[in-house]
Amino acid sequence: MKLGYQTNTWGGVIGHPAGVTSVNDAYYLANGSTEEALKDISAAGYRGFEIFDGNLMQYKDKKEEFKALVKENSLDFIGVYTGGNFIFSDILEEELIKIEKVTSLASELGAKHLVIGGGAIRANGILESDYTDMGNALNRIVEISEKYHLIASYHPHMGTNVQAPEQLDRLMPLTTINLVPDTAHIEAGGGDPVEVIKKYIDRIKYVHLKDFQDGEFLPLGEGHQNFDEMIKVLNEAGYDGWITVELDSYENPKKGAEISREFLTRFE
């Protein structure tokens, strides 16, 4: 397996403050050190990393520094995580401008995957038309990703309009984008990650793993997720892509990465 880790554990999941007044600067951002994250990820035995769009854009004028950092830690740059609301027509163009900027930079720096989160929930509830609008927006993102030779995949997430399995099933027929299953978010939304992987295996080019128990996201092996069955399904389908561990926050980020890496040795 090709194993990677998300840098967002170093600093946790926050947002860029510029997004309050500028939609095309509404980046995800981990308020930690990317340099420290890559050093720890490499030391824990992972081969690659994924990064938030806001942390990647910090290197837009320091590209050689980023490349040197990746090389120094003997890692592959797997992909970048970005997203948007996708249901409000008056800001969609701004969201797509942001995503194209991120995709262009990620491609230039050697990434292979574009991970898309999001889908807003309206104050008065979700409209059925939101899924059609979102599907159309994601199709435009697929076109952007193809322009820059990245593989685009949608990431279901709590707090969006695609957190429950029936919501995912509404969206997926409306778009050609791939699916990156985040196993813990799928369970937190009421789904069975094994069944979701089985159902959408033909559209899975990238995978996020994290454990889950009692409403808490955990390092692999510390919850009750059935990773044995998930890996079995992937292997039987001939999946040979990246598997990235994503742990939104952990008191000791390096230790969290080490715990999950040790757990994954059982599949090697």
PDB file of C-alpha atoms in Angstrom:
ATOM      1  CA  MET A   1       0.000   0.000   0.000  1.00  0.00           C
ATOM      2  CA  LYS A   2       1.015   3.601  -0.591  1.00  0.00           C
ATOM      3  CA  LEU A   3       0.396   5.303   2.740  1.00  0.00           C
ATOM      4  CA  GLY A   4       0.093   9.025   3.343  1.00  0.00           C
ATOM      5  CA  TYR A   5      -0.929  11.407   6.105  1.00  0.00           C
ATOM      6  CA  GLN A   6      -2.784  14.752   6.206  1.00  0.00           C
ATOM      7  CA  THR A   7      -0.883  17.698   7.645  1.00  0.00           C
ATOM      8  CA  ASN A   8      -4.010  19.217   9.238  1.00  0.00           C
ATOM      9  CA  THR A   9      -3.390  17.428  12.550  1.00  0.00           C
ATOM     10  CA  TRP A  10      -0.609  19.954  13.147  1.00  0.00           C
ATOM     11  CA  GLY A  11      -2.747  22.928  14.083  1.00  0.00           C
ATOM     12  CA  GLY A  12      -6.229  21.503  13.635  1.00  0.00           C
ATOM     13  CA  VAL A  13      -8.990  22.379  11.216  1.00  0.00           C
ATOM     14  CA  ILE A  14      -9.651  26.123  10.999  1.00  0.00           C
ATOM     15  CA  GLY A  15     -10.358  28.577   8.187  1.00  0.00           C
ATOM     16  CA  HIS A  16      -8.494  31.505   6.696  1.00  0.00           C
ATOM     17  CA  PRO A  17      -9.885  34.779   8.149  1.00  0.00           C
ATOM     18  CA  ALA A  18      -9.773  36.453   4.735  1.00  0.00           C
ATOM     19  CA  GLY A  19     -12.690  34.245   3.743  1.00  0.00           C
ATOM     20  CA  VAL A  20     -15.040  36.377   5.819  1.00  0.00           C
ATOM     21  CA  THR A  21     -14.916  39.148   3.208  1.00  0.00           C
ATOM     22  CA  SER A  22     -13.344  37.446   0.177  1.00  0.00           C
ATOM     23  CA  VAL A  23     -14.870  34.233  -1.150  1.00  0.00           C
ATOM     24  CA  ASN A  24     -11.900  33.479  -3.390  1.00  0.00           C
ATOM     25  CA  ASP A  25      -9.653  33.532  -0.303  1.00  0.00           C
ATOM     26  CA  ALA A  26     -11.875  31.240   1.790  1.00  0.00           C
ATOM     27  CA  TYR A  27      -9.276  28.556   2.347  1.00  0.00           C
ATOM     28  CA  TYR A  28      -9.105  25.706   4.818  1.00  0.00           C
ATOM     29  CA  LEU A  29      -6.105  26.278   7.059  1.00  0.00           C
ATOM     30  CA  ALA A  30      -4.291  24.293   9.733  1.00  0.00           C
ATOM     31  CA  ASN A  31      -2.693  26.717  12.177  1.00  0.00           C
ATOM     32  CA  GLY A  32       0.477  24.712  12.592  1.00  0.00           C
ATOM     33  CA  SER A  33       3.891  24.222  11.022  1.00  0.00           C
ATOM     34  CA  THR A  34       3.935  22.485   7.645  1.00  0.00           C
ATOM     35  CA  GLU A  35       7.667  21.958   8.034  1.00  0.00           C
ATOM     36  CA  GLU A  36       7.189  20.164  11.350  1.00  0.00           C
ATOM     37  CA  ALA A  37       4.279  18.166   9.936  1.00  0.00           C
ATOM     38  CA  LEU A  38       6.271  16.824   6.987  1.00  0.00           C
ATOM     39  CA  LYS A  39       9.229  15.970   9.195  1.00  0.00           C
ATOM     40  CA  ASP A  40       7.008  14.013  11.600  1.00  0.00           C
ATOM     41  CA  ILE A  41       5.038  12.316   8.815  1.00  0.00           C
ATOM     42  CA  SER A  42       8.250  11.103   7.206  1.00  0.00           C
ATOM     43  CA  ALA A  43       9.712   9.950  10.537  1.00  0.00           C
ATOM     44  CA  ALA A  44       6.551   7.955  11.267  1.00  0.00           C
ATOM     45  CA  GLY A  45       7.077   5.937   8.078  1.00  0.00           C
ATOM     46  CA  TYR A  46       4.583   7.419   5.615  1.00  0.00           C
ATOM     47  CA  ARG A  47       5.495   7.882   1.956  1.00  0.00           C
ATOM     48  CA  GLY A  48       3.357  10.900   1.141  1.00  0.00           C
ATOM     49  CA  PHE A  49       1.211  13.736   2.446  1.00  0.00           C
ATOM     50  CA  GLU A  50      -1.930  15.736   1.739  1.00  0.00           C
ATOM     51  CA  ILE A  51      -2.289  19.399   2.675  1.00  0.00           C
ATOM     52  CA  PHE A  52      -5.034  22.010   3.063  1.00  0.00           C
ATOM     53  CA  ASP A  53      -5.379  24.604   0.317  1.00  0.00           C
ATOM     54  CA  GLY A  54      -4.608  27.484   2.684  1.00  0.00           C
ATOM     55  CA  ASN A  55      -1.358  25.905   3.830  1.00  0.00           C
ATOM     56  CA  LEU A  56      -0.367  25.138   0.251  1.00  0.00           C
ATOM     57  CA  MET A  57      -1.071  28.713  -0.866  1.00  0.00           C
ATOM     58  CA  GLN A  58       1.397  29.942   1.751  1.00  0.00           C
ATOM     59  CA  TYR A  59       4.034  28.621  -0.677  1.00  0.00           C
ATOM     60  CA  LYS A  60       2.699  30.284  -3.850  1.00  0.00           C
ATOM     61  CA  ASP A  61       5.711  32.628  -3.838  1.00  0.00           C
ATOM     62  CA  LYS A  62       8.063  30.060  -2.275  1.00  0.00           C
ATOM     63  CA  LYS A  63       7.708  27.139  -4.670  1.00  0.00           C
ATOM     64  CA  GLU A  64      11.328  26.054  -4.568  1.00  0.00           C
ATOM     65  CA  GLU A  65      11.210  26.063  -0.777  1.00  0.00           C
ATOM     66  CA  PHE A  66       8.204  23.746  -0.887  1.00  0.00           C
ATOM     67  CA  LYS A  67       9.888  21.390  -3.364  1.00  0.00           C
ATOM     68  CA  ALA A  68      13.027  21.297  -1.234  1.00  0.00           C
ATOM     69  CA  LEU A  69      10.978  20.533   1.876  1.00  0.00           C
ATOM     70  CA  VAL A  70       9.233  17.638   0.150  1.00  0.00           C
ATOM     71  CA  LYS A  71      12.524  16.254  -1.175  1.00  0.00           C
ATOM     72  CA  GLU A  72      14.298  16.677   2.158  1.00  0.00           C
ATOM     73  CA  ASN A  73      11.680  14.509   3.854  1.00  0.00           C
ATOM     74  CA  SER A  74      11.591  11.894   1.048  1.00  0.00           C
ATOM     75  CA  LEU A  75       7.839  12.304   0.591  1.00  0.00           C
ATOM     76  CA  ASP A  76       5.425  12.402  -2.331  1.00  0.00           C
ATOM     77  CA  PHE A  77       2.982  15.289  -2.571  1.00  0.00           C
ATOM     78  CA  ILE A  78      -0.272  13.338  -2.853  1.00  0.00           C
ATOM     79  CA  GLY A  79      -2.861  16.057  -3.029  1.00  0.00           C
ATOM     80  CA  VAL A  80      -4.599  19.143  -1.728  1.00  0.00           C
ATOM     81  CA  TYR A  81      -7.924  19.553   0.091  1.00  0.00           C
ATOM     82  CA  THR A  82     -10.186  22.453  -0.862  1.00  0.00           C
ATOM     83  CA  GLY A  83     -13.904  23.135  -1.035  1.00  0.00           C
ATOM     84  CA  GLY A  84     -16.811  25.540  -1.111  1.00  0.00           C
ATOM     85  CA  ASN A  85     -20.521  26.123  -0.633  1.00  0.00           C
ATOM     86  CA  PHE A  86     -21.405  25.180  -4.232  1.00  0.00           C
ATOM     87  CA  ILE A  87     -25.138  25.977  -3.947  1.00  0.00           C
ATOM     88  CA  PHE A  88     -25.166  29.787  -4.133  1.00  0.00           C
ATOM     89  CA  SER A  89     -25.011  30.935  -7.760  1.00  0.00           C
ATOM     90  CA  ASP A  90     -23.871  34.480  -6.925  1.00  0.00           C
ATOM     91  CA  ILE A  91     -20.606  33.303  -5.323  1.00  0.00           C
ATOM     92  CA  LEU A  92     -19.942  30.122  -7.310  1.00  0.00           C
ATOM     93  CA  GLU A  93     -17.650  31.815  -9.826  1.00  0.00           C
ATOM     94  CA  GLU A  94     -15.519  33.170  -6.972  1.00  0.00           C
ATOM     95  CA  GLU A  95     -15.320  29.696  -5.440  1.00  0.00           C
ATOM     96  CA  LEU A  96     -14.227  28.205  -8.751  1.00  0.00           C
ATOM     97  CA  ILE A  97     -11.583  30.909  -9.220  1.00  0.00           C
ATOM     98  CA  LYS A  98     -10.159  29.953  -5.838  1.00  0.00           C
ATOM     99  CA  ILE A  99     -10.220  26.251  -6.675  1.00  0.00           C
ATOM    100  CA  GLU A 100      -8.503  26.823 -10.003  1.00  0.00           C
ATOM    101  CA  LYS A 101      -5.718  28.813  -8.298  1.00  0.00           C
ATOM    102  CA  VAL A 102      -5.221  25.971  -5.818  1.00  0.00           C
ATOM    103  CA  THR A 103      -5.348  23.298  -8.522  1.00  0.00           C
ATOM    104  CA  SER A 104      -2.841  25.110 -10.698  1.00  0.00           C
ATOM    105  CA  LEU A 105      -0.332  25.478  -7.869  1.00  0.00           C
ATOM    106  CA  ALA A 106      -0.822  21.897  -6.673  1.00  0.00           C
ATOM    107  CA  SER A 107      -0.235  20.591 -10.179  1.00  0.00           C
ATOM    108  CA  GLU A 108       2.901  22.694 -10.614  1.00  0.00           C
ATOM    109  CA  LEU A 109       4.265  21.322  -7.332  1.00  0.00           C
ATOM    110  CA  GLY A 110       3.628  17.696  -8.296  1.00  0.00           C
ATOM    111  CA  ALA A 111       0.303  16.716  -6.692  1.00  0.00           C
ATOM    112  CA  LYS A 112      -1.902  13.987  -8.151  1.00  0.00           C
ATOM    113  CA  HIS A 113      -5.197  14.437  -6.282  1.00  0.00           C
ATOM    114  CA  LEU A 114      -7.668  17.274  -5.751  1.00  0.00           C
ATOM    115  CA  VAL A 115      -9.931  16.584  -2.760  1.00  0.00           C
ATOM    116  CA  ILE A 116     -13.171  18.558  -2.604  1.00  0.00           C
ATOM    117  CA  GLY A 117     -15.171  19.063   0.569  1.00  0.00           C
ATOM    118  CA  GLY A 118     -18.242  21.145   1.205  1.00  0.00           C
ATOM    119  CA  GLY A 119     -21.813  21.739   0.217  1.00  0.00           C
ATOM    120  CA  ALA A 120     -23.562  24.322   2.360  1.00  0.00           C
ATOM    121  CA  ILE A 121     -26.611  23.727   4.541  1.00  0.00           C
ATOM    122  CA  ARG A 122     -29.037  26.650   4.296  1.00  0.00           C
ATOM    123  CA  ALA A 123     -30.294  28.318   7.481  1.00  0.00           C
ATOM    124  CA  ASN A 124     -33.806  27.135   6.596  1.00  0.00           C
ATOM    125  CA  GLY A 125     -32.792  23.649   5.511  1.00  0.00           C
ATOM    126  CA  ILE A 126     -31.603  21.837   2.386  1.00  0.00           C
ATOM    127  CA  LEU A 127     -33.440  22.274  -0.910  1.00  0.00           C
ATOM    128  CA  GLU A 128     -33.621  19.384  -3.362  1.00  0.00           C
ATOM    129  CA  SER A 129     -32.257  21.744  -6.013  1.00  0.00           C
ATOM    130  CA  ASP A 130     -29.110  22.155  -3.922  1.00  0.00           C
ATOM    131  CA  TYR A 131     -27.955  18.699  -5.019  1.00  0.00           C
ATOM    132  CA  THR A 132     -28.459  19.516  -8.694  1.00  0.00           C
ATOM    133  CA  ASP A 133     -26.591  22.796  -8.303  1.00  0.00           C
ATOM    134  CA  MET A 134     -23.835  21.088  -6.370  1.00  0.00           C
ATOM    135  CA  GLY A 135     -23.522  18.312  -8.945  1.00  0.00           C
ATOM    136  CA  ASN A 136     -23.143  20.924 -11.691  1.00  0.00           C
ATOM    137  CA  ALA A 137     -20.494  22.778  -9.657  1.00  0.00           C
ATOM    138  CA  LEU A 138     -18.554  19.571  -9.050  1.00  0.00           C
ATOM    139  CA  ASN A 139     -18.649  18.771 -12.763  1.00  0.00           C
ATOM    140  CA  ARG A 140     -17.018  22.129 -13.444  1.00  0.00           C
ATOM    141  CA  ILE A 141     -14.359  21.255 -10.862  1.00  0.00           C
ATOM    142  CA  VAL A 142     -13.741  17.980 -12.699  1.00  0.00           C
ATOM    143  CA  GLU A 143     -13.060  20.043 -15.829  1.00  0.00           C
ATOM    144  CA  ILE A 144     -10.635  22.245 -13.885  1.00  0.00           C
ATOM    145  CA  SER A 145      -8.844  19.201 -12.454  1.00  0.00           C
ATOM    146  CA  GLU A 146      -8.498  17.620 -15.885  1.00  0.00           C
ATOM    147  CA  LYS A 147      -7.034  20.850 -17.246  1.00  0.00           C
ATOM    148  CA  TYR A 148      -4.238  20.558 -14.677  1.00  0.00           C
ATOM    149  CA  HIS A 149      -3.994  16.744 -14.813  1.00  0.00           C
ATOM    150  CA  LEU A 150      -5.240  16.109 -11.269  1.00  0.00           C
ATOM    151  CA  ILE A 151      -7.783  13.496 -10.143  1.00  0.00           C
ATOM    152  CA  ALA A 152     -10.759  15.187  -8.470  1.00  0.00           C
ATOM    153  CA  SER A 153     -12.700  13.384  -5.729  1.00  0.00           C
ATOM    154  CA  TYR A 154     -15.530  14.465  -3.452  1.00  0.00           C
ATOM    155  CA  HIS A 155     -15.116  14.031   0.328  1.00  0.00           C
ATOM    156  CA  PRO A 156     -18.329  13.599   2.395  1.00  0.00           C
ATOM    157  CA  HIS A 157     -18.078  15.534   5.647  1.00  0.00           C
ATOM    158  CA  MET A 158     -20.085  16.295   8.759  1.00  0.00           C
ATOM    159  CA  GLY A 159     -21.595  19.767   8.738  1.00  0.00           C
ATOM    160  CA  THR A 160     -22.293  19.714   4.985  1.00  0.00           C
ATOM    161  CA  ASN A 161     -25.312  18.735   2.948  1.00  0.00           C
ATOM    162  CA  VAL A 162     -23.636  15.407   2.167  1.00  0.00           C
ATOM    163  CA  GLN A 163     -23.080  13.877   5.587  1.00  0.00           C
ATOM    164  CA  ALA A 164     -25.700  11.085   5.567  1.00  0.00           C
ATOM    165  CA  PRO A 165     -25.550   8.066   3.204  1.00  0.00           C
ATOM    166  CA  GLU A 166     -28.853   8.948   1.535  1.00  0.00           C
ATOM    167  CA  GLN A 167     -27.476  12.438   0.831  1.00  0.00           C
ATOM    168  CA  LEU A 168     -24.404  10.949  -0.824  1.00  0.00           C
ATOM    169  CA  ASP A 169     -26.688   8.758  -2.922  1.00  0.00           C
ATOM    170  CA  ARG A 170     -28.598  11.875  -4.043  1.00  0.00           C
ATOM    171  CA  LEU A 171     -25.429  13.641  -5.120  1.00  0.00           C
ATOM    172  CA  MET A 172     -23.361  10.965  -6.841  1.00  0.00           C
ATOM    173  CA  PRO A 173     -25.674  10.358  -9.865  1.00  0.00           C
ATOM    174  CA  LEU A 174     -25.627  14.106 -10.545  1.00  0.00           C
ATOM    175  CA  THR A 175     -21.863  14.415 -11.008  1.00  0.00           C
ATOM    176  CA  THR A 176     -18.964  12.597 -12.627  1.00  0.00           C
ATOM    177  CA  ILE A 177     -16.550  13.385  -9.789  1.00  0.00           C
ATOM    178  CA  ASN A 178     -14.867  10.493  -8.005  1.00  0.00           C
ATOM    179  CA  LEU A 179     -15.482   9.678  -4.342  1.00  0.00           C
ATOM    180  CA  VAL A 180     -12.831   9.761  -1.633  1.00  0.00           C
ATOM    181  CA  PRO A 181     -14.458   7.985   1.312  1.00  0.00           C
ATOM    182  CA  ASP A 182     -13.551   9.393   4.710  1.00  0.00           C
ATOM    183  CA  THR A 183     -14.436   6.352   6.753  1.00  0.00           C
ATOM    184  CA  ALA A 184     -15.045   8.119  10.074  1.00  0.00           C
ATOM    185  CA  HIS A 185     -17.134  10.930   8.612  1.00  0.00           C
ATOM    186  CA  ILE A 186     -19.254   8.344   6.803  1.00  0.00           C
ATOM    187  CA  GLU A 187     -19.950   6.534  10.070  1.00  0.00           C
ATOM    188  CA  ALA A 188     -20.520   9.785  11.981  1.00  0.00           C
ATOM    189  CA  GLY A 189     -23.146  10.651   9.351  1.00  0.00           C
ATOM    190  CA  GLY A 190     -24.977   7.392   9.935  1.00  0.00           C
ATOM    191  CA  GLY A 191     -23.416   5.296   7.176  1.00  0.00           C
ATOM    192  CA  ASP A 192     -21.453   2.062   6.970  1.00  0.00           C
ATOM    193  CA  PRO A 193     -18.067   2.819   5.386  1.00  0.00           C
ATOM    194  CA  VAL A 194     -17.632  -0.784   4.211  1.00  0.00           C
ATOM    195  CA  GLU A 195     -20.919  -0.639   2.310  1.00  0.00           C
ATOM    196  CA  VAL A 196     -20.145   2.814   0.882  1.00  0.00           C
ATOM    197  CA  ILE A 197     -16.781   1.581  -0.397  1.00  0.00           C
ATOM    198  CA  LYS A 198     -18.452  -1.469  -1.950  1.00  0.00           C
ATOM    199  CA  LYS A 199     -21.173   0.629  -3.579  1.00  0.00           C
ATOM    200  CA  TYR A 200     -18.851   3.214  -5.103  1.00  0.00           C
ATOM    201  CA  ILE A 201     -15.705   1.145  -5.623  1.00  0.00           C
ATOM    202  CA  ASP A 202     -15.618   1.962  -9.350  1.00  0.00           C
ATOM    203  CA  ARG A 203     -15.414   5.683  -8.500  1.00  0.00           C
ATOM    204  CA  ILE A 204     -12.805   5.445  -5.738  1.00  0.00           C
ATOM    205  CA  LYS A 205      -9.328   6.607  -6.786  1.00  0.00           C
ATOM    206  CA  TYR A 206      -8.206   7.774  -3.351  1.00  0.00           C
ATOM    207  CA  VAL A 207      -9.067   6.866   0.260  1.00  0.00           C
ATOM    208  CA  HIS A 208      -9.075   8.632   3.649  1.00  0.00           C
ATOM    209  CA  LEU A 209      -8.954   6.521   6.805  1.00  0.00           C
ATOM    210  CA  LYS A 210      -9.560   7.545  10.383  1.00  0.00           C
ATOM    211  CA  ASP A 211     -11.048   5.681  13.308  1.00  0.00           C
ATOM    212  CA  PHE A 212     -14.218   6.572  15.175  1.00  0.00           C
ATOM    213  CA  GLN A 213     -15.928   5.741  18.461  1.00  0.00           C
ATOM    214  CA  ASP A 214     -18.443   7.475  20.725  1.00  0.00           C
ATOM    215  CA  GLY A 215     -18.547  10.553  18.523  1.00  0.00           C
ATOM    216  CA  GLU A 216     -14.771  11.020  18.541  1.00  0.00           C
ATOM    217  CA  PHE A 217     -12.260  10.828  15.677  1.00  0.00           C
ATOM    218  CA  LEU A 218      -9.293   8.660  16.675  1.00  0.00           C
ATOM    219  CA  PRO A 219      -6.008   7.195  15.397  1.00  0.00           C
ATOM    220  CA  LEU A 220      -6.411   3.902  13.578  1.00  0.00           C
ATOM    221  CA  GLY A 221      -6.990   0.944  15.889  1.00  0.00           C
ATOM    222  CA  GLU A 222      -8.319   3.048  18.763  1.00  0.00           C
ATOM    223  CA  GLY A 223     -11.961   2.982  17.627  1.00  0.00           C
ATOM    224  CA  HIS A 224     -14.226   0.325  16.208  1.00  0.00           C
ATOM    225  CA  GLN A 225     -13.991   0.841  12.441  1.00  0.00           C
ATOM    226  CA  ASN A 226     -13.748  -2.379  10.429  1.00  0.00           C
ATOM    227  CA  PHE A 227     -10.552  -1.642   8.529  1.00  0.00           C
ATOM    228  CA  ASP A 228      -9.906  -5.333   7.846  1.00  0.00           C
ATOM    229  CA  GLU A 229     -13.049  -5.505   5.728  1.00  0.00           C
ATOM    230  CA  MET A 230     -12.409  -2.155   4.057  1.00  0.00           C
ATOM    231  CA  ILE A 231      -8.907  -3.172   2.969  1.00  0.00           C
ATOM    232  CA  LYS A 232     -10.257  -6.522   1.796  1.00  0.00           C
ATOM    233  CA  VAL A 233     -12.826  -4.812  -0.437  1.00  0.00           C
ATOM    234  CA  LEU A 234     -10.160  -2.490  -1.856  1.00  0.00           C
ATOM    235  CA  ASN A 235      -7.747  -5.364  -2.484  1.00  0.00           C
ATOM    236  CA  GLU A 236     -10.390  -7.487  -4.181  1.00  0.00           C
ATOM    237  CA  ALA A 237     -11.153  -4.567  -6.489  1.00  0.00           C
ATOM    238  CA  GLY A 238      -7.466  -4.235  -7.380  1.00  0.00           C
ATOM    239  CA  TYR A 239      -7.139  -0.822  -5.751  1.00  0.00           C
ATOM    240  CA  ASP A 240      -3.508   0.303  -5.835  1.00  0.00           C
ATOM    241  CA  GLY A 241      -3.842   4.019  -5.065  1.00  0.00           C
ATOM    242  CA  TRP A 242      -2.933   6.104  -2.056  1.00  0.00           C
ATOM    243  CA  ILE A 243      -4.477   5.541   1.364  1.00  0.00           C
ATOM    244  CA  THR A 244      -4.136   8.636   3.529  1.00  0.00           C
ATOM    245  CA  VAL A 245      -4.756   8.818   7.260  1.00  0.00           C
ATOM    246  CA  GLU A 246      -6.548  12.017   8.225  1.00  0.00           C
ATOM    247  CA  LEU A 247      -6.956  12.900  11.910  1.00  0.00           C
ATOM    248  CA  ASP A 248      -8.481  16.354  12.268  1.00  0.00           C
ATOM    249  CA  SER A 249      -6.852  16.998  15.645  1.00  0.00           C
ATOM    250  CA  TYR A 250      -4.782  15.163  18.247  1.00  0.00           C
ATOM    251  CA  GLU A 251      -2.968  16.442  21.323  1.00  0.00           C
ATOM    252  CA  ASN A 252       0.341  15.018  20.107  1.00  0.00           C
ATOM    253  CA  PRO A 253       0.173  15.022  16.284  1.00  0.00           C
ATOM    254  CA  LYS A 254       3.364  13.010  15.777  1.00  0.00           C
ATOM    255  CA  LYS A 255       2.221  10.351  18.254  1.00  0.00           C
ATOM    256  CA  GLY A 256      -1.145  10.106  16.501  1.00  0.00           C
ATOM    257  CA  ALA A 257       0.621   9.524  13.183  1.00  0.00           C
ATOM    258  CA  GLU A 258       2.834   6.857  14.737  1.00  0.00           C
ATOM    259  CA  ILE A 259      -0.124   4.997  16.281  1.00  0.00           C
ATOM    260  CA  SER A 260      -1.923   4.800  12.943  1.00  0.00           C
ATOM    261  CA  ARG A 261       1.249   3.802  11.054  1.00  0.00           C
ATOM    262  CA  GLU A 262       1.915   0.969  13.475  1.00  0.00           C
ATOM    263  CA  PHE A 263      -1.666  -0.250  13.045  1.00  0.00           C
ATOM    264  CA  LEU A 264      -1.293  -0.283   9.261  1.00  0.00           C
ATOM    265  CA  THR A 265       1.665  -2.671   9.393  1.00  0.00           C
ATOM    266  CA  ARG A 266      -0.863  -5.501   9.719  1.00  0.00           C
ATOM    267  CA  PHE A 267      -1.862  -4.957   6.086  1.00  0.00           C
ATOM    268  CA  GLU A 268       1.642  -4.941   4.598  1.00  0.00           C
TER     269      GLU A 268
END
